[in-house]
Coordinates of C-alpha atoms in Angstrom, one line a residue:
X1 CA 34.7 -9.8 48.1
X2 CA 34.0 -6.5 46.3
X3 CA 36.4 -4.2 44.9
X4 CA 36.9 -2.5 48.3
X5 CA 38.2 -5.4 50.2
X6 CA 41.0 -5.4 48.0
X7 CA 44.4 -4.5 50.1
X8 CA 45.5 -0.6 49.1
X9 CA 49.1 0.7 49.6
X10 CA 47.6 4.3 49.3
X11 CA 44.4 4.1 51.3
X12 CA 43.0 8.6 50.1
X13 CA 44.1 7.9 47.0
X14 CA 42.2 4.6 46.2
X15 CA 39.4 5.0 48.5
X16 CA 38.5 8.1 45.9
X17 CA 38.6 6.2 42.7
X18 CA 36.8 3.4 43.9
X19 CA 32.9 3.2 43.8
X20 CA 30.1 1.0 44.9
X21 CA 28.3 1.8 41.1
X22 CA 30.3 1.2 37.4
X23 CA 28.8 2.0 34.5
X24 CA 29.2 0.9 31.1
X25 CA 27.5 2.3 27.8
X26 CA 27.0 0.2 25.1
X27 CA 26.5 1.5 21.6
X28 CA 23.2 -0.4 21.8
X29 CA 20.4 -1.6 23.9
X30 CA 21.5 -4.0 25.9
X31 CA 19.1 -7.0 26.7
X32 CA 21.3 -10.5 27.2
X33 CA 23.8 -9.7 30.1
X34 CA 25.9 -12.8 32.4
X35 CA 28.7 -12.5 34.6
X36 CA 31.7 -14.8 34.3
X37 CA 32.2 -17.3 37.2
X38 CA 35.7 -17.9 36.6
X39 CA 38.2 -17.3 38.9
X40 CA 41.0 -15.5 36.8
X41 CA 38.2 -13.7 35.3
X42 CA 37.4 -10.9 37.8
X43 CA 34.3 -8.5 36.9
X44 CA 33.9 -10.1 33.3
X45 CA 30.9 -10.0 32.0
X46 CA 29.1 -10.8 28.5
X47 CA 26.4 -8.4 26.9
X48 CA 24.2 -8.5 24.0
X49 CA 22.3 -6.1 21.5
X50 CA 18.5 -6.2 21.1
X51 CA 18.7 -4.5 18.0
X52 CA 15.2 -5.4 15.2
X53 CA 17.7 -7.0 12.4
X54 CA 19.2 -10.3 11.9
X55 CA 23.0 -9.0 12.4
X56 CA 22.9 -8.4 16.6
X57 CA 26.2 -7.9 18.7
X58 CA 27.5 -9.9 21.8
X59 CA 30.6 -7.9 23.8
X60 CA 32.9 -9.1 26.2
X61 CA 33.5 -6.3 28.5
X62 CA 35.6 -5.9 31.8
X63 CA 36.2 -3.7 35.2
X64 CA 39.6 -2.4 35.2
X65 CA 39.6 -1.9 39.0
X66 CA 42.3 0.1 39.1
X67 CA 41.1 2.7 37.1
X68 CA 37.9 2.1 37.8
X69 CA 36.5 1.7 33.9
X70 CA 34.4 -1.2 32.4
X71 CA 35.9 -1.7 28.7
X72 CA 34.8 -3.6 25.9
X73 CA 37.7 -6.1 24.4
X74 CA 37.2 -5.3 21.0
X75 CA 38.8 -8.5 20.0
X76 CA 36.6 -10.2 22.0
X77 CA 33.1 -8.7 20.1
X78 CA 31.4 -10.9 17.8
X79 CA 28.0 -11.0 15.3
X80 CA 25.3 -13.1 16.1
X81 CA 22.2 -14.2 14.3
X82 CA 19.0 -12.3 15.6
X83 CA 19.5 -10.7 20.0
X84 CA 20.2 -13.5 21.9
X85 CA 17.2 -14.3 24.6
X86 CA 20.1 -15.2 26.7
X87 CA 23.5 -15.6 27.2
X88 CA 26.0 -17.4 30.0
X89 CA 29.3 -18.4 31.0
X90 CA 30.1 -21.8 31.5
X91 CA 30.0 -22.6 35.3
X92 CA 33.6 -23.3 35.6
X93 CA 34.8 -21.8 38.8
X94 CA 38.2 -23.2 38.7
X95 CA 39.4 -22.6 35.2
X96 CA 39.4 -26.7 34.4
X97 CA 37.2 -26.1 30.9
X98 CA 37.6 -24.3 28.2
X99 CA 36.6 -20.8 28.6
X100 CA 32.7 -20.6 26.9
X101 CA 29.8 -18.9 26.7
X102 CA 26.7 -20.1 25.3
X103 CA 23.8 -18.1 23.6
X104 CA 20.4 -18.6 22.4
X105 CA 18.0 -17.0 20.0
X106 CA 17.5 -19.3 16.6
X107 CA 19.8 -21.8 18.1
X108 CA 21.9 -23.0 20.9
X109 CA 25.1 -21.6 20.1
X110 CA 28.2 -22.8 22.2
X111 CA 31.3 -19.8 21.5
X112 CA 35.1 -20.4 22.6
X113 CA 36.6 -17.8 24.1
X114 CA 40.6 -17.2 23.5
X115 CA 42.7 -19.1 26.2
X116 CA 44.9 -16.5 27.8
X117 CA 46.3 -18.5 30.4
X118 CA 49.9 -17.9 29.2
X119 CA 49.2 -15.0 31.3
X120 CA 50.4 -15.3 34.7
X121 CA 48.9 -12.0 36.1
X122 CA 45.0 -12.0 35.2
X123 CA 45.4 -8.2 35.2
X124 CA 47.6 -8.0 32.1
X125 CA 44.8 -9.9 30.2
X126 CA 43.3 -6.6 28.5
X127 CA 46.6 -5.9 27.0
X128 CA 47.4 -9.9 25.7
X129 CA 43.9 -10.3 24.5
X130 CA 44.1 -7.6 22.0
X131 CA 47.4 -9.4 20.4
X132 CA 45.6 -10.0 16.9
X133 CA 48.8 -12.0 15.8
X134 CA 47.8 -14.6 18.4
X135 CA 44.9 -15.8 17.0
X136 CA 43.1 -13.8 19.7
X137 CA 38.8 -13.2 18.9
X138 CA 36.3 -15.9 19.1
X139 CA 35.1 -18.9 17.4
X140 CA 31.8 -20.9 17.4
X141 CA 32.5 -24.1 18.8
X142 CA 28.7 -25.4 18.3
X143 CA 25.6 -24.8 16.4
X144 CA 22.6 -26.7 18.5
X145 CA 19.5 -27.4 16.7
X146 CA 17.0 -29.6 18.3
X147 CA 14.7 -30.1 15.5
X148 CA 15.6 -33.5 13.9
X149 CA 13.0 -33.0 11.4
X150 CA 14.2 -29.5 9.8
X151 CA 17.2 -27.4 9.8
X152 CA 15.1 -24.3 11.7
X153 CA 13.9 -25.1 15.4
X154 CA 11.5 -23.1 17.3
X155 CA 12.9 -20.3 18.6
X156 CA 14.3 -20.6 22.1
X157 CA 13.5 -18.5 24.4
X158 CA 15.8 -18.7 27.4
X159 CA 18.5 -22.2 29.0
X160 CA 20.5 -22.5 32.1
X161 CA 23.7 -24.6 32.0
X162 CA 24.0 -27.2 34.7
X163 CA 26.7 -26.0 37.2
X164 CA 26.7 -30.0 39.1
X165 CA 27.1 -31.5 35.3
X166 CA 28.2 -29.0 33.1
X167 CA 28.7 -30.8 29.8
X168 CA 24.8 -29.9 30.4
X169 CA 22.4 -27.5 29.4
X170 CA 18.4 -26.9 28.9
X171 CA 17.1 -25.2 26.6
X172 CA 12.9 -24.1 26.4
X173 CA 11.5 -23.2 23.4
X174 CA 8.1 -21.6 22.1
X175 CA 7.1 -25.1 20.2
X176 CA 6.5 -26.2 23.7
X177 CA 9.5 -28.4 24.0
X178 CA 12.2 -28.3 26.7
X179 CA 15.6 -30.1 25.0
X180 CA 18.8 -30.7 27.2
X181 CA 21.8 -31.1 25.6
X182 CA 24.9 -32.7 26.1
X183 CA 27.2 -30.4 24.7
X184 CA 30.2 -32.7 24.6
X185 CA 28.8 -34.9 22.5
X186 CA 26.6 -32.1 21.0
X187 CA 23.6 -34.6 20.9
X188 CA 20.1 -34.1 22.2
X189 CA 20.7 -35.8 25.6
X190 CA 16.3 -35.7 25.8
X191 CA 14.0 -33.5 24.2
X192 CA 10.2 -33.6 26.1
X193 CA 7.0 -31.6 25.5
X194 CA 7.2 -29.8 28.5
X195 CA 3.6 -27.3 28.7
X196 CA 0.7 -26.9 26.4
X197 CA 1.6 -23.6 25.3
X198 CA 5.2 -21.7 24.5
X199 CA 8.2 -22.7 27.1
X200 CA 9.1 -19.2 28.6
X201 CA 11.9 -19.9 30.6
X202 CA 14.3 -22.9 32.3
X203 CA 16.2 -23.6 35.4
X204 CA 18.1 -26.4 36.9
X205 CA 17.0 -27.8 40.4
X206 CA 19.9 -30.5 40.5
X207 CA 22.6 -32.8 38.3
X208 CA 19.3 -34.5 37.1
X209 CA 16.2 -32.0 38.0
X210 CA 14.9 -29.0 36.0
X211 CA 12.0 -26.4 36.2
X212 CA 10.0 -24.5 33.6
X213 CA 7.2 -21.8 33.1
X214 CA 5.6 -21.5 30.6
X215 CA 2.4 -19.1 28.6
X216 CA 0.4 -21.9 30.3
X217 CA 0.7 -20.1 33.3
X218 CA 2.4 -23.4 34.8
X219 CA 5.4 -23.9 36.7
X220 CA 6.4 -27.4 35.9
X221 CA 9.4 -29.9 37.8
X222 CA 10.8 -32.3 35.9
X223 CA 13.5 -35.5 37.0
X224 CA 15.3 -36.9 34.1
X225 CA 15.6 -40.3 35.7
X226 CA 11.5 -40.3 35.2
X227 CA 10.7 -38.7 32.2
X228 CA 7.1 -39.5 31.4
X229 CA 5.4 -37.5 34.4
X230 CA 6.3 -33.7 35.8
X231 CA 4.8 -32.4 38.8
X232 CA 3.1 -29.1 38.5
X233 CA 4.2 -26.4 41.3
X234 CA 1.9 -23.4 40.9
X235 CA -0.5 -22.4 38.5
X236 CA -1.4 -18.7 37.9
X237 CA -4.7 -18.2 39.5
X238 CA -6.3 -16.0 36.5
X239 CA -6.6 -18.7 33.3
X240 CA -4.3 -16.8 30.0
X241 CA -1.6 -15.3 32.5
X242 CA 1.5 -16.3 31.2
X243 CA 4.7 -17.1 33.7
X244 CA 7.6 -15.8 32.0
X245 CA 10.9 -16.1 34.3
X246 CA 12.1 -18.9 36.7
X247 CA 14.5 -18.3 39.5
X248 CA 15.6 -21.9 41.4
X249 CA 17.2 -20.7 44.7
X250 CA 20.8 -22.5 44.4
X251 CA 21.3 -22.1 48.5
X252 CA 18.2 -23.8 49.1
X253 CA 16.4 -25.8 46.2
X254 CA 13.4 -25.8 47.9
X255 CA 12.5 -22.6 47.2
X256 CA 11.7 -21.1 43.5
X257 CA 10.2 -17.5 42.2
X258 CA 8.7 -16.9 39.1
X259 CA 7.1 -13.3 37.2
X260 CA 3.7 -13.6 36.0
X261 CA 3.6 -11.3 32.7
X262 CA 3.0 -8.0 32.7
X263 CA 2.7 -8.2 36.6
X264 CA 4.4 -5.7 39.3
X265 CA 4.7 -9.0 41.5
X266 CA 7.1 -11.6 42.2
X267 CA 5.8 -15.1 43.2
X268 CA 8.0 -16.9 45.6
X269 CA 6.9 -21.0 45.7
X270 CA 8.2 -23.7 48.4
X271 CA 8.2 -26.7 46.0
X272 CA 6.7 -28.9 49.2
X273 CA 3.6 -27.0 49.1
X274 CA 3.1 -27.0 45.8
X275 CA 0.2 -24.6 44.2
X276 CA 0.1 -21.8 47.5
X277 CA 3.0 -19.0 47.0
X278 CA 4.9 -18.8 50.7
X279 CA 4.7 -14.8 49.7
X280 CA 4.1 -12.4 47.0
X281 CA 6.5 -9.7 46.3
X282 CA 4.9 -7.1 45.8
X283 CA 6.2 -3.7 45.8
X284 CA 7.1 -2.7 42.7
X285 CA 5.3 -0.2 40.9
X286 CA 5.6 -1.9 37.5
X287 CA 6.1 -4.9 35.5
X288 CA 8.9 -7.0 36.9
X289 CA 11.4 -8.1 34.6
X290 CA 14.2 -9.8 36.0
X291 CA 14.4 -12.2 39.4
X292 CA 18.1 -13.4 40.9
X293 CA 18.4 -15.2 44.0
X294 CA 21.7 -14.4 46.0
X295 CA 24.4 -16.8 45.0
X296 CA 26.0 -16.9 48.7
X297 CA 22.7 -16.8 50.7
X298 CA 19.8 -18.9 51.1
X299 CA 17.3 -16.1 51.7
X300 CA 17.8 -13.4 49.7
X301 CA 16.5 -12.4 46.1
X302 CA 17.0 -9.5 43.5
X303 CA 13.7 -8.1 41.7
X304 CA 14.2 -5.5 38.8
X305 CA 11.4 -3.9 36.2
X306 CA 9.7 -1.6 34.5
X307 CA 9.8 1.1 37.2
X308 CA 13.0 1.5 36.8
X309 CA 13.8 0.3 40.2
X310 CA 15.8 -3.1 41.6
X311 CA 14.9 -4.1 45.1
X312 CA 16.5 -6.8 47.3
X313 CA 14.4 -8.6 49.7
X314 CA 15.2 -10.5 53.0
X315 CA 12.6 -13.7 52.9
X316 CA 14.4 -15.3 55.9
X317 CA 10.8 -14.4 57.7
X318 CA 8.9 -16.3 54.9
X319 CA 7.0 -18.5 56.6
X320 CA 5.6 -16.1 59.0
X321 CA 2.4 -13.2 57.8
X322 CA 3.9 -9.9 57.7
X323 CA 1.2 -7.3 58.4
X324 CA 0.7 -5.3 54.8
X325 CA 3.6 -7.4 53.4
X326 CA 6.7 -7.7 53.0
X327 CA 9.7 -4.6 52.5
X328 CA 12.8 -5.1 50.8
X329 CA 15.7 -3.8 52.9
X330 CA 17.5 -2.0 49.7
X331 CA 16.1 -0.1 46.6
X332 CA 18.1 1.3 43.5
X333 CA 16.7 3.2 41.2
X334 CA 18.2 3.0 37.3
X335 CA 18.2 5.7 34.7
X336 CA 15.2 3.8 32.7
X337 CA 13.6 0.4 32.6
X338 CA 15.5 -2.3 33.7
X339 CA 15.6 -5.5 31.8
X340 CA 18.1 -7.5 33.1
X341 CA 19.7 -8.5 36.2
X342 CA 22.3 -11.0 37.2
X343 CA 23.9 -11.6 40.4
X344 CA 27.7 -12.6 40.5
X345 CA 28.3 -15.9 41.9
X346 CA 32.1 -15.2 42.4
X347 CA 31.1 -12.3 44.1
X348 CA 28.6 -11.8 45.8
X349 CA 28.6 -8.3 46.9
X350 CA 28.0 -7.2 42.7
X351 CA 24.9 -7.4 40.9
X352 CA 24.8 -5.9 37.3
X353 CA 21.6 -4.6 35.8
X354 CA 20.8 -3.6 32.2
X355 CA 18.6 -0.7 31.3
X356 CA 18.7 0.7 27.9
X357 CA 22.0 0.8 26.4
X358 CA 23.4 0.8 30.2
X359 CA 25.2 -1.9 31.6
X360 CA 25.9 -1.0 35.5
X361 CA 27.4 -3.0 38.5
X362 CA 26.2 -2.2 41.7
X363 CA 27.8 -3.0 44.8
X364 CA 25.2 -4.4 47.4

C-alpha cells in the first residue's frame, strides 16, 4: 500500500530514492495535522500553525513520490483565525463530494478546496493547482457558530466528522457543550450539555453514536435517537484528572482509548465493561499526546508524547494479564516532542507525526 509497493521499471535506481521516513519542515510549529482520504489524493495531508497571535496558517502539503519530497502548494495555503485545535478531511474515499476540510478553533469552519478533476493523471496535480488564472486557492464555504445567543461561542476544542453520514460532524467545546452539525444545511442538527466541566475531545461510534472526555475526568457515550441520558464508560480514578483525547477503534467499536492529562499512560476501555480499563498502556516515559487506532486492523493502536517517542502496540492479547505489562512491538523516536499523530486510512502502512515545526511520514 506504501510507496514501495508501487511497480518500478528501474528497480537500483528507485529502490535508492525511496524511503520508509519523509520529512517536511514547516516555517512554523506545527500542531493540527490530517491526512486526506481521498483516492486521487495520494499522501495529502493538511497542517496547521500554533503560532500565540490571531493570524495562524493552515498548508496543504504533498509527497511527490517520485522524487521523494513533501511540498507545500502554495496556492493551496490559507490564514486562519487563532491555531486550529484540529483539522480534517472530509471522509470521502471515492471522490463523490466536494473536496473539504474542516477546522476548529473560535469556530467550526468548513474550507473548499479547488476541484482539479480536469486532471486525468492525479500526479500532474502540483503543476495544475498552481494555475492562479484558474481560480485555483481556497474558499470558506462555512462559518459554524453554535451559540444562538451571541455571535462568539466557546471555544472548541477538538470534532470528528462522521465517515457513515458525512453531511455530519461533532464538535466539543469548553462551555461543556457537545453540538453536531449538519453541515449541509449548516444548522445545529443537536447541541447537548455533554459533562460538568470543559468538553476536551469527540469521536463518533456510529451514523447516530458519539463519545466524549472531558476535564471531568469522564468518558461519556451518547445515541442521538435518545438524547436525554448518556452512559458513562470510565471515570479517572484520582477526582480533578482531566481526560483529554478519545480514540473510538473504527475496526471494532467496542473498543475506545483515552489520555488522562499530563499522564505517560494510555487507557484502553471495552465499552461492555464499562468503568475497568481492559489494559493500561504504559510505557512511555512521558506525557502522552496523541492516540490513533489502525485504520485496517482491529487490534492495533499508535501512542505518541512528550518523550519524543511513538510506539505501536499489538492488543490482540487484551483480554489476557501479561506479566509486567504490555510491550509495543515498534518504537520511533522523533527529533523533539511529538504532538500529533494521525494514521492514514487510505494507507495504512503511513502514519504522520508532528513534532515542532516537523511534519514526518513514517512507514510502519
Amino acid at each position: 500500500m506504501g510507496v514501495s509497493s508501487d511497480p518500478t521499471q528501474d528497480g537500483s535506481d528507485e529502490q535508492q530514492k525511496r524511503s520508509e521516513i519523509y520529512t517536511y519542515e514547516a516555517p512554523w510549529h506545527i500542531y493540527a495535522m490530517n491526512w486526506s482520504v481521498r483516492r486521487d489524493k495520494k499522501y495529502r495531508l493538511a497542517i496547521a500553525s500554533l503560532l500565540e497571535q490571531f493570524p495562524n496558517k493552515v498548508e496543504i502539503v504533498q509527497l511527490d513520490d517520485s522524487t521523494g519530497e513533501i511540498r507545500s502548494d502554495p496556492s493551496l495555503s490559507f490564514e486562519h483565525p487563532y491555531p486550529p485545535t484540529k483539522a480534517i478531511f472530509i471522509p470521502d474515499k471515492d471522490c463523490s463530494r466536494p473536496d473539504l476540510l474542516a477546522t476548529s478553533s473560535d469556530f467550526l469552519r468548513v474550507w473548499r478546496l479547488p476541484d482539479s478533476n480536469n486532471s486525468d493523471d492525479a500526479a500532474a496535480t502540483t503543476t495544475t493547482n498552481g494555475n492562479g488564472s484558474r481560480g485555483s486557492g481556497v474558499e470558506l464555504k462555512s462559518l459554524l457558530n453554535g451559540n444562538k445567543n451571541s455571535e462568539f461561542c466557546g471555544p472548541l476544542t477538538s470534532f470528528d466528522w462522521n465517515e457513515a453520514e458525512p453531511r455530519r460532524i461533532g464538535t466539543s467545546s469548553i462551555d461543556t457543550t457537545c453540538t453536531i452539525w449538519d453541515i449541509e444545511k449548516e444548522a445545529v442538527d443537536t447541541q447537548l450539555i455533554a459533562h460538568d466541566k470543559e468538553v476536551y475531545d469527540i469521536a463518533w461510534g456510529g451514523v447516530g453514536v458519539f463519545a466524549s472526555v472531558s476535564a471531568d475526568g469522564s468518558v461519556r457515550v451518547f445515541d442521538l435517537r435518545d438524547k436525554e441520558h448518556s452512559t458513562i464508560i470510565y471515570e479517572s480514578s484520582e477526582p480533578d484528572t482531566p481526560l483529554v483525547r478519545l480514540g473510538w477503534n473504527k475496526q471494532d467499536p467496542r473498543y475506545m482509548a483515552t489520555i488522562i492529562m499530563d499522564s505517560a499512560k494510555v487507557v484502553v476501555l471495552d465499552i461492555r465493561f464499562p468503568t475497568l480499563p481492559v489494559v493500561e498502556l504504559q510505557r512511555h516515559q512521558a506525557s502522552v499526546n496523541a492516540i490513533a487506532w489502525a485504520p485496517h486492523s482491529s487490534c492495533h493502536i499508535c501512542t505518541a508524547g512528550d518523550d519524543s517517542q511513538a510506539l505501536i502496540w499489538d492488543l490482540s492479547s487484551m483480554g489476557q494479564p501479561v506479566e509486567g505489562g504490555l510491550d509495543p512491538i515498534l518504537a520511533y523516536t522523533a527529533g523533539a516532542e511529538i504532538e500529533q499523530l494521525q494514521w492514514s486510512s487510505s494507507q495504512p502502512d503511513w502514519v504522520a507525526i508532528a513534532f515542532s515545526t516537523k511534519l514526518q511520514i513514517l512507514r510502519v
